[in-house]
Amino acid sequence: LSPVCLGSLRRAANGLEYTPDCIVVSDGAKQCLFQAVMALCSEEGPLMFQAPFWVSYPEMAALAGAKAVVVPTKLSNSWKLQPEELATALAQNPTTKCLLLNSPSNPSGAVYSAKEYAALADVLRAYPNVTVISDDIYEKIVYDGVKFVPFATVPGMYERTITVNGFSKTSA
């Protein structure tokens, strides 16, 4: 990577900073999501994500030979995964290897707050073997004063989070 590109990636406006050995450049965020799922999930280690979801998530799990654990959400909660729903799903699927979060969400548009992410992180602390894949590709597509918050900024979650982002949604 050129020093200019690397500097741009390392000093993201969202408060996260990465060293060059923590940055992977690919031909798209979908490829990075797929590679993370392939590396971490398997028949013994499911991929968990909420519904509604992006159509590619279950197919990524299938290609990895992993079970797709879909956690239903409710319109009354703005389609956001609730801590008690996550706790129940993890208790029922204790070998889960990855939780895939997407905020702002495709297709619902739901955006998690820092407080909501902190509540999910509280549940995850009881499951130290779960890695979070945070699909942040829509981070700049927020409206009405809503602020994007990366999951990796939650205390104790940076080391457990693979953040996936890209330029195609806002810079193409």
mmCIF file of C-alpha atoms in Angstrom:
data_model
loop_
_atom_site.group_PDB
_atom_site.id
_atom_site.type_symbol
_atom_site.label_atom_id
_atom_site.label_comp_id
_atom_site.label_asym_id
_atom_site.label_seq_id
_atom_site.Cartn_x
_atom_site.Cartn_y
_atom_site.Cartn_z
ATOM 1 C CA LEU A 1 0.000 0.000 0.000
ATOM 2 C CA SER A 2 1.146 3.506 -0.669
ATOM 3 C CA PRO A 3 1.831 5.635 2.422
ATOM 4 C CA VAL A 4 -1.068 7.940 1.473
ATOM 5 C CA CYS A 5 -3.583 5.071 1.211
ATOM 6 C CA LEU A 6 -2.253 3.422 4.335
ATOM 7 C CA GLY A 7 -2.521 6.668 6.286
ATOM 8 C CA SER A 8 -6.117 7.062 5.145
ATOM 9 C CA LEU A 9 -6.998 3.545 6.255
ATOM 10 C CA ARG A 10 -5.132 3.730 9.565
ATOM 11 C CA ARG A 11 -6.635 7.027 10.711
ATOM 12 C CA ALA A 12 -10.275 6.393 9.998
ATOM 13 C CA ALA A 13 -12.676 9.085 11.161
ATOM 14 C CA ASN A 14 -14.517 6.491 13.238
ATOM 15 C CA GLY A 15 -11.859 6.376 15.954
ATOM 16 C CA LEU A 16 -10.246 3.074 15.022
ATOM 17 C CA GLU A 17 -6.584 2.762 14.202
ATOM 18 C CA TYR A 18 -4.859 -0.225 12.658
ATOM 19 C CA THR A 19 -1.262 -1.159 11.942
ATOM 20 C CA PRO A 20 -0.359 -2.211 8.390
ATOM 21 C CA ASP A 21 -0.275 -5.897 9.368
ATOM 22 C CA CYS A 22 -3.971 -5.670 10.340
ATOM 23 C CA ILE A 23 -5.186 -4.305 6.998
ATOM 24 C CA VAL A 24 -6.257 -6.511 4.094
ATOM 25 C CA VAL A 25 -6.968 -4.923 0.734
ATOM 26 C CA SER A 26 -9.175 -6.850 -1.656
ATOM 27 C CA ASP A 27 -11.362 -6.295 -4.657
ATOM 28 C CA GLY A 28 -14.400 -5.731 -2.452
ATOM 29 C CA ALA A 29 -15.987 -6.004 0.960
ATOM 30 C CA LYS A 30 -17.926 -9.111 -0.073
ATOM 31 C CA GLN A 31 -14.652 -10.919 -0.717
ATOM 32 C CA CYS A 32 -13.350 -9.913 2.723
ATOM 33 C CA LEU A 33 -16.552 -11.081 4.411
ATOM 34 C CA PHE A 34 -16.350 -14.375 2.547
ATOM 35 C CA GLN A 35 -12.694 -14.914 3.441
ATOM 36 C CA ALA A 36 -13.341 -14.176 7.115
ATOM 37 C CA VAL A 37 -16.238 -16.647 7.185
ATOM 38 C CA MET A 38 -14.163 -19.274 5.356
ATOM 39 C CA ALA A 39 -11.272 -18.836 7.785
ATOM 40 C CA LEU A 40 -13.324 -18.926 10.982
ATOM 41 C CA CYS A 41 -16.476 -20.960 10.416
ATOM 42 C CA SER A 42 -16.904 -24.653 9.748
ATOM 43 C CA GLU A 43 -19.240 -27.564 10.343
ATOM 44 C CA GLU A 44 -18.271 -27.356 14.026
ATOM 45 C CA GLY A 45 -18.444 -23.559 14.206
ATOM 46 C CA PRO A 46 -21.615 -21.836 12.965
ATOM 47 C CA LEU A 47 -22.030 -18.314 11.614
ATOM 48 C CA MET A 48 -24.706 -16.297 13.430
ATOM 49 C CA PHE A 49 -26.462 -13.221 12.057
ATOM 50 C CA GLN A 50 -29.782 -11.472 12.435
ATOM 51 C CA ALA A 51 -32.783 -11.362 10.146
ATOM 52 C CA PRO A 52 -33.470 -9.454 8.042
ATOM 53 C CA PHE A 53 -30.060 -9.996 6.447
ATOM 54 C CA TRP A 54 -28.107 -9.440 3.268
ATOM 55 C CA VAL A 55 -28.772 -12.317 0.857
ATOM 56 C CA SER A 56 -25.103 -13.400 0.704
ATOM 57 C CA TYR A 57 -24.635 -14.182 4.420
ATOM 58 C CA PRO A 58 -26.266 -17.647 4.450
ATOM 59 C CA GLU A 59 -24.510 -18.584 1.218
ATOM 60 C CA MET A 60 -21.145 -17.690 2.745
ATOM 61 C CA ALA A 61 -21.908 -19.991 5.670
ATOM 62 C CA ALA A 62 -22.927 -22.781 3.293
ATOM 63 C CA LEU A 63 -19.724 -22.461 1.277
ATOM 64 C CA ALA A 64 -17.726 -22.682 4.503
ATOM 65 C CA GLY A 65 -19.618 -25.842 5.441
ATOM 66 C CA ALA A 66 -21.024 -23.983 8.437
ATOM 67 C CA LYS A 67 -24.524 -23.835 9.816
ATOM 68 C CA ALA A 68 -26.191 -20.438 9.354
ATOM 69 C CA VAL A 69 -27.825 -19.473 12.648
ATOM 70 C CA VAL A 70 -30.396 -16.805 11.838
ATOM 71 C CA VAL A 71 -31.675 -14.799 14.807
ATOM 72 C CA PRO A 72 -35.057 -13.206 14.050
ATOM 73 C CA THR A 73 -35.530 -9.561 15.021
ATOM 74 C CA LYS A 74 -38.682 -7.493 15.316
ATOM 75 C CA LEU A 75 -39.974 -4.345 13.683
ATOM 76 C CA SER A 76 -40.899 -3.120 17.189
ATOM 77 C CA ASN A 77 -37.126 -3.092 17.932
ATOM 78 C CA SER A 78 -36.299 -1.420 14.602
ATOM 79 C CA TRP A 79 -34.979 -4.764 13.315
ATOM 80 C CA LYS A 80 -32.070 -4.626 15.792
ATOM 81 C CA LEU A 81 -30.740 -7.681 17.564
ATOM 82 C CA GLN A 82 -31.599 -7.464 21.260
ATOM 83 C CA PRO A 83 -29.244 -8.710 24.012
ATOM 84 C CA GLU A 84 -31.739 -11.315 25.224
ATOM 85 C CA GLU A 85 -32.190 -12.629 21.662
ATOM 86 C CA LEU A 86 -28.430 -12.912 21.253
ATOM 87 C CA ALA A 87 -28.057 -14.631 24.650
ATOM 88 C CA THR A 88 -30.736 -17.187 23.764
ATOM 89 C CA ALA A 89 -29.270 -17.867 20.318
ATOM 90 C CA LEU A 90 -25.750 -18.331 21.733
ATOM 91 C CA ALA A 91 -27.000 -20.595 24.519
ATOM 92 C CA GLN A 92 -28.753 -22.735 21.891
ATOM 93 C CA ASN A 93 -25.659 -22.700 19.625
ATOM 94 C CA PRO A 94 -22.670 -22.708 22.025
ATOM 95 C CA THR A 95 -20.150 -23.658 19.316
ATOM 96 C CA THR A 96 -20.843 -20.487 17.314
ATOM 97 C CA LYS A 97 -17.565 -19.122 15.947
ATOM 98 C CA CYS A 98 -18.732 -15.837 14.457
ATOM 99 C CA LEU A 99 -21.418 -13.246 14.942
ATOM 100 C CA LEU A 100 -21.862 -11.121 11.842
ATOM 101 C CA LEU A 101 -23.197 -7.627 12.545
ATOM 102 C CA ASN A 102 -24.189 -5.105 9.867
ATOM 103 C CA SER A 103 -24.832 -1.482 10.753
ATOM 104 C CA PRO A 104 -26.236 0.417 8.991
ATOM 105 C CA SER A 105 -28.050 -2.717 7.982
ATOM 106 C CA ASN A 106 -28.778 -3.930 4.506
ATOM 107 C CA PRO A 107 -31.722 -4.363 4.019
ATOM 108 C CA SER A 108 -33.421 -2.797 7.060
ATOM 109 C CA GLY A 109 -31.371 0.387 7.440
ATOM 110 C CA ALA A 110 -31.113 -0.174 11.222
ATOM 111 C CA VAL A 111 -28.197 1.631 12.864
ATOM 112 C CA TYR A 112 -26.920 0.543 16.267
ATOM 113 C CA SER A 113 -26.011 3.078 18.940
ATOM 114 C CA ALA A 114 -22.987 2.779 21.223
ATOM 115 C CA LYS A 115 -25.329 1.796 24.064
ATOM 116 C CA GLU A 116 -26.979 -0.945 21.990
ATOM 117 C CA TYR A 117 -23.610 -2.324 20.903
ATOM 118 C CA ALA A 118 -22.362 -2.242 24.513
ATOM 119 C CA ALA A 119 -25.358 -4.353 25.562
ATOM 120 C CA LEU A 120 -24.567 -6.933 22.859
ATOM 121 C CA ALA A 121 -20.913 -6.920 23.937
ATOM 122 C CA ASP A 122 -21.996 -7.664 27.512
ATOM 123 C CA VAL A 123 -23.606 -10.871 26.236
ATOM 124 C CA LEU A 124 -20.560 -11.755 24.119
ATOM 125 C CA ARG A 125 -18.229 -11.547 27.116
ATOM 126 C CA ALA A 126 -19.669 -14.898 28.266
ATOM 127 C CA TYR A 127 -18.644 -16.395 24.896
ATOM 128 C CA PRO A 128 -14.950 -15.567 24.465
ATOM 129 C CA ASN A 129 -14.566 -17.879 21.454
ATOM 130 C CA VAL A 130 -16.989 -15.872 19.320
ATOM 131 C CA THR A 131 -15.363 -13.483 16.851
ATOM 132 C CA VAL A 132 -17.450 -10.591 15.572
ATOM 133 C CA ILE A 133 -17.376 -9.786 11.878
ATOM 134 C CA SER A 134 -18.598 -6.217 11.601
ATOM 135 C CA ASP A 135 -19.859 -5.371 8.118
ATOM 136 C CA ASP A 136 -19.480 -1.584 8.156
ATOM 137 C CA ILE A 137 -19.728 -0.984 4.400
ATOM 138 C CA TYR A 138 -22.637 1.461 4.825
ATOM 139 C CA GLU A 139 -21.073 3.523 7.635
ATOM 140 C CA LYS A 140 -21.362 6.803 5.756
ATOM 141 C CA ILE A 141 -24.966 6.241 4.676
ATOM 142 C CA VAL A 142 -26.786 7.557 7.736
ATOM 143 C CA TYR A 143 -29.424 10.266 7.990
ATOM 144 C CA ASP A 144 -31.324 12.486 10.422
ATOM 145 C CA GLY A 145 -28.331 13.122 12.674
ATOM 146 C CA VAL A 146 -27.796 9.421 13.384
ATOM 147 C CA LYS A 147 -24.157 8.701 14.212
ATOM 148 C CA PHE A 148 -22.416 5.563 12.984
ATOM 149 C CA VAL A 149 -20.601 3.650 15.743
ATOM 150 C CA PRO A 150 -18.155 0.850 14.900
ATOM 151 C CA PHE A 151 -18.595 -2.288 17.021
ATOM 152 C CA ALA A 152 -14.817 -2.450 17.506
ATOM 153 C CA THR A 153 -14.938 0.763 19.576
ATOM 154 C CA VAL A 154 -16.865 -1.016 22.358
ATOM 155 C CA PRO A 155 -14.423 -1.626 25.249
ATOM 156 C CA GLY A 156 -12.945 -5.108 25.024
ATOM 157 C CA MET A 157 -14.255 -5.801 21.519
ATOM 158 C CA TYR A 158 -11.487 -4.368 19.294
ATOM 159 C CA GLU A 159 -9.396 -7.548 19.597
ATOM 160 C CA ARG A 160 -12.415 -9.750 18.873
ATOM 161 C CA THR A 161 -13.697 -7.846 15.851
ATOM 162 C CA ILE A 162 -12.901 -8.127 12.171
ATOM 163 C CA THR A 163 -14.073 -4.861 10.659
ATOM 164 C CA VAL A 164 -14.967 -5.013 6.975
ATOM 165 C CA ASN A 165 -15.376 -1.811 5.032
ATOM 166 C CA GLY A 166 -14.793 -0.457 1.560
ATOM 167 C CA PHE A 167 -15.044 2.423 -0.849
ATOM 168 C CA SER A 168 -17.741 1.192 -3.242
ATOM 169 C CA LYS A 169 -20.809 2.506 -1.400
ATOM 170 C CA THR A 170 -19.625 6.044 -0.761
ATOM 171 C CA SER A 171 -16.613 6.749 -2.970
ATOM 172 C CA ALA A 172 -17.399 5.085 -6.281
#
